[in-house]
Amino acid sequence: MRNLNDPTQDNVEYMIEAVKTKLRMASGAAMQASHFKMEQYEDIKDIYDVVASKEKFSISEVEALVSELGRLRSK
């Protein structure tokens, strides 16, 4: 099992890909792990934990999570 407590770029990539897959993000291609800074690791992990803990999401939940990822994304 992966240890996501270690803030590594590999873990960021894993979490971003898992979130994109679970939320079935149509714009997933625009959301690359390389667009996120390591300083945001805890915020990314928080989003990952929320997504991993739920089976289904409402449209408003998906929009909120995607919006939060967008906010974290480096310009």
mmCIF file with all atom_site columns, C-alpha atoms in Angstrom:
data_model
loop_
_atom_site.group_PDB
_atom_site.id
_atom_site.type_symbol
_atom_site.label_atom_id
_atom_site.label_alt_id
_atom_site.label_comp_id
_atom_site.label_asym_id
_atom_site.label_entity_id
_atom_site.label_seq_id
_atom_site.pdbx_PDB_ins_code
_atom_site.Cartn_x
_atom_site.Cartn_y
_atom_site.Cartn_z
_atom_site.occupancy
_atom_site.B_iso_or_equiv
_atom_site.pdbx_formal_charge
_atom_site.auth_seq_id
_atom_site.auth_comp_id
_atom_site.auth_asym_id
_atom_site.auth_atom_id
_atom_site.pdbx_PDB_model_num
ATOM 1  C CA . MET A 1 1  ? 0.000   0.000  0.000   1.00 0.00 ? 1  MET A CA 1
ATOM 2  C CA . ARG A 1 2  ? 1.185   3.497  -0.860  1.00 0.00 ? 2  ARG A CA 1
ATOM 3  C CA . ASN A 1 3  ? 2.294   5.775  1.981   1.00 0.00 ? 3  ASN A CA 1
ATOM 4  C CA . LEU A 1 4  ? 0.680   9.108  1.160   1.00 0.00 ? 4  LEU A CA 1
ATOM 5  C CA . ASN A 1 5  ? 2.074   10.718 4.297   1.00 0.00 ? 5  ASN A CA 1
ATOM 6  C CA . ASP A 1 6  ? 5.352   11.275 2.422   1.00 0.00 ? 6  ASP A CA 1
ATOM 7  C CA . PRO A 1 7  ? 5.103   14.491 0.378   1.00 0.00 ? 7  PRO A CA 1
ATOM 8  C CA . THR A 1 8  ? 6.630   13.358 -2.909  1.00 0.00 ? 8  THR A CA 1
ATOM 9  C CA . GLN A 1 9  ? 5.919   14.368 -6.498  1.00 0.00 ? 9  GLN A CA 1
ATOM 10 C CA . ASP A 1 10 ? 5.083   10.722 -7.216  1.00 0.00 ? 10 ASP A CA 1
ATOM 11 C CA . ASN A 1 11 ? 2.384   10.815 -4.529  1.00 0.00 ? 11 ASN A CA 1
ATOM 12 C CA . VAL A 1 12 ? 0.996   14.078 -5.935  1.00 0.00 ? 12 VAL A CA 1
ATOM 13 C CA . GLU A 1 13 ? 0.730   12.428 -9.353  1.00 0.00 ? 13 GLU A CA 1
ATOM 14 C CA . TYR A 1 14 ? -0.963  9.377  -7.855  1.00 0.00 ? 14 TYR A CA 1
ATOM 15 C CA . MET A 1 15 ? -3.519  11.448 -5.920  1.00 0.00 ? 15 MET A CA 1
ATOM 16 C CA . ILE A 1 16 ? -4.340  13.789 -8.825  1.00 0.00 ? 16 ILE A CA 1
ATOM 17 C CA . GLU A 1 17 ? -4.850  10.829 -11.165 1.00 0.00 ? 17 GLU A CA 1
ATOM 18 C CA . ALA A 1 18 ? -7.032  9.041  -8.596  1.00 0.00 ? 18 ALA A CA 1
ATOM 19 C CA . VAL A 1 19 ? -9.190  12.145 -8.098  1.00 0.00 ? 19 VAL A CA 1
ATOM 20 C CA . LYS A 1 20 ? -9.560  12.673 -11.848 1.00 0.00 ? 20 LYS A CA 1
ATOM 21 C CA . THR A 1 21 ? -10.547 9.038  -12.346 1.00 0.00 ? 21 THR A CA 1
ATOM 22 C CA . LYS A 1 22 ? -13.032 8.883  -9.492  1.00 0.00 ? 22 LYS A CA 1
ATOM 23 C CA . LEU A 1 23 ? -14.698 12.184 -10.385 1.00 0.00 ? 23 LEU A CA 1
ATOM 24 C CA . ARG A 1 24 ? -14.662 11.235 -14.076 1.00 0.00 ? 24 ARG A CA 1
ATOM 25 C CA . MET A 1 25 ? -13.344 14.660 -14.935 1.00 0.00 ? 25 MET A CA 1
ATOM 26 C CA . ALA A 1 26 ? -14.003 15.575 -18.552 1.00 0.00 ? 26 ALA A CA 1
ATOM 27 C CA . SER A 1 27 ? -11.315 18.243 -18.345 1.00 0.00 ? 27 SER A CA 1
ATOM 28 C CA . GLY A 1 28 ? -8.852  15.873 -16.694 1.00 0.00 ? 28 GLY A CA 1
ATOM 29 C CA . ALA A 1 29 ? -6.250  16.425 -19.398 1.00 0.00 ? 29 ALA A CA 1
ATOM 30 C CA . ALA A 1 30 ? -5.922  20.033 -18.247 1.00 0.00 ? 30 ALA A CA 1
ATOM 31 C CA . MET A 1 31 ? -5.302  18.934 -14.655 1.00 0.00 ? 31 MET A CA 1
ATOM 32 C CA . GLN A 1 32 ? -1.706  17.675 -14.685 1.00 0.00 ? 32 GLN A CA 1
ATOM 33 C CA . ALA A 1 33 ? 0.120   16.746 -11.480 1.00 0.00 ? 33 ALA A CA 1
ATOM 34 C CA . SER A 1 34 ? 3.017   18.903 -12.638 1.00 0.00 ? 34 SER A CA 1
ATOM 35 C CA . HIS A 1 35 ? 0.740   21.956 -12.252 1.00 0.00 ? 35 HIS A CA 1
ATOM 36 C CA . PHE A 1 36 ? 0.783   21.576 -8.471  1.00 0.00 ? 36 PHE A CA 1
ATOM 37 C CA . LYS A 1 37 ? 3.497   22.689 -6.078  1.00 0.00 ? 37 LYS A CA 1
ATOM 38 C CA . MET A 1 38 ? 4.797   20.494 -3.269  1.00 0.00 ? 38 MET A CA 1
ATOM 39 C CA . GLU A 1 39 ? 3.847   23.230 -0.771  1.00 0.00 ? 39 GLU A CA 1
ATOM 40 C CA . GLN A 1 40 ? 0.220   22.336 -1.521  1.00 0.00 ? 40 GLN A CA 1
ATOM 41 C CA . TYR A 1 41 ? 0.701   18.671 -0.669  1.00 0.00 ? 41 TYR A CA 1
ATOM 42 C CA . GLU A 1 42 ? -1.523  18.697 2.432   1.00 0.00 ? 42 GLU A CA 1
ATOM 43 C CA . ASP A 1 43 ? -4.350  20.466 0.570   1.00 0.00 ? 43 ASP A CA 1
ATOM 44 C CA . ILE A 1 44 ? -4.124  17.970 -2.290  1.00 0.00 ? 44 ILE A CA 1
ATOM 45 C CA . LYS A 1 45 ? -4.108  15.084 0.185   1.00 0.00 ? 45 LYS A CA 1
ATOM 46 C CA . ASP A 1 46 ? -7.190  16.520 1.907   1.00 0.00 ? 46 ASP A CA 1
ATOM 47 C CA . ILE A 1 47 ? -9.054  16.567 -1.407  1.00 0.00 ? 47 ILE A CA 1
ATOM 48 C CA . TYR A 1 48 ? -7.827  13.055 -2.205  1.00 0.00 ? 48 TYR A CA 1
ATOM 49 C CA . ASP A 1 49 ? -9.016  11.801 1.207   1.00 0.00 ? 49 ASP A CA 1
ATOM 50 C CA . VAL A 1 50 ? -12.499 13.265 0.652   1.00 0.00 ? 50 VAL A CA 1
ATOM 51 C CA . VAL A 1 51 ? -12.754 11.730 -2.813  1.00 0.00 ? 51 VAL A CA 1
ATOM 52 C CA . ALA A 1 52 ? -11.393 8.354  -1.681  1.00 0.00 ? 52 ALA A CA 1
ATOM 53 C CA . SER A 1 53 ? -13.825 8.182  1.240   1.00 0.00 ? 53 SER A CA 1
ATOM 54 C CA . LYS A 1 54 ? -17.012 8.547  -0.815  1.00 0.00 ? 54 LYS A CA 1
ATOM 55 C CA . GLU A 1 55 ? -18.612 6.264  -3.338  1.00 0.00 ? 55 GLU A CA 1
ATOM 56 C CA . LYS A 1 56 ? -20.800 8.830  -5.123  1.00 0.00 ? 56 LYS A CA 1
ATOM 57 C CA . PHE A 1 57 ? -20.805 12.598 -5.488  1.00 0.00 ? 57 PHE A CA 1
ATOM 58 C CA . SER A 1 58 ? -23.493 15.128 -6.274  1.00 0.00 ? 58 SER A CA 1
ATOM 59 C CA . ILE A 1 59 ? -22.920 17.543 -9.126  1.00 0.00 ? 59 ILE A CA 1
ATOM 60 C CA . SER A 1 60 ? -22.356 20.378 -6.661  1.00 0.00 ? 60 SER A CA 1
ATOM 61 C CA . GLU A 1 61 ? -19.778 18.289 -4.746  1.00 0.00 ? 61 GLU A CA 1
ATOM 62 C CA . VAL A 1 62 ? -17.884 17.521 -7.963  1.00 0.00 ? 62 VAL A CA 1
ATOM 63 C CA . GLU A 1 63 ? -17.968 21.201 -8.935  1.00 0.00 ? 63 GLU A CA 1
ATOM 64 C CA . ALA A 1 64 ? -16.668 22.234 -5.505  1.00 0.00 ? 64 ALA A CA 1
ATOM 65 C CA . LEU A 1 65 ? -13.834 19.682 -5.556  1.00 0.00 ? 65 LEU A CA 1
ATOM 66 C CA . VAL A 1 66 ? -12.807 20.579 -9.112  1.00 0.00 ? 66 VAL A CA 1
ATOM 67 C CA . SER A 1 67 ? -12.961 24.270 -8.217  1.00 0.00 ? 67 SER A CA 1
ATOM 68 C CA . GLU A 1 68 ? -10.703 23.677 -5.219  1.00 0.00 ? 68 GLU A CA 1
ATOM 69 C CA . LEU A 1 69 ? -8.199  21.760 -7.354  1.00 0.00 ? 69 LEU A CA 1
ATOM 70 C CA . GLY A 1 70 ? -8.287  24.618 -9.846  1.00 0.00 ? 70 GLY A CA 1
ATOM 71 C CA . ARG A 1 71 ? -7.551  27.083 -7.053  1.00 0.00 ? 71 ARG A CA 1
ATOM 72 C CA . LEU A 1 72 ? -4.526  25.037 -5.977  1.00 0.00 ? 72 LEU A CA 1
ATOM 73 C CA . ARG A 1 73 ? -3.209  24.692 -9.503  1.00 0.00 ? 73 ARG A CA 1
ATOM 74 C CA . SER A 1 74 ? -0.125  26.757 -10.354 1.00 0.00 ? 74 SER A CA 1
ATOM 75 C CA . LYS A 1 75 ? -0.692  29.483 -12.878 1.00 0.00 ? 75 LYS A CA 1
#
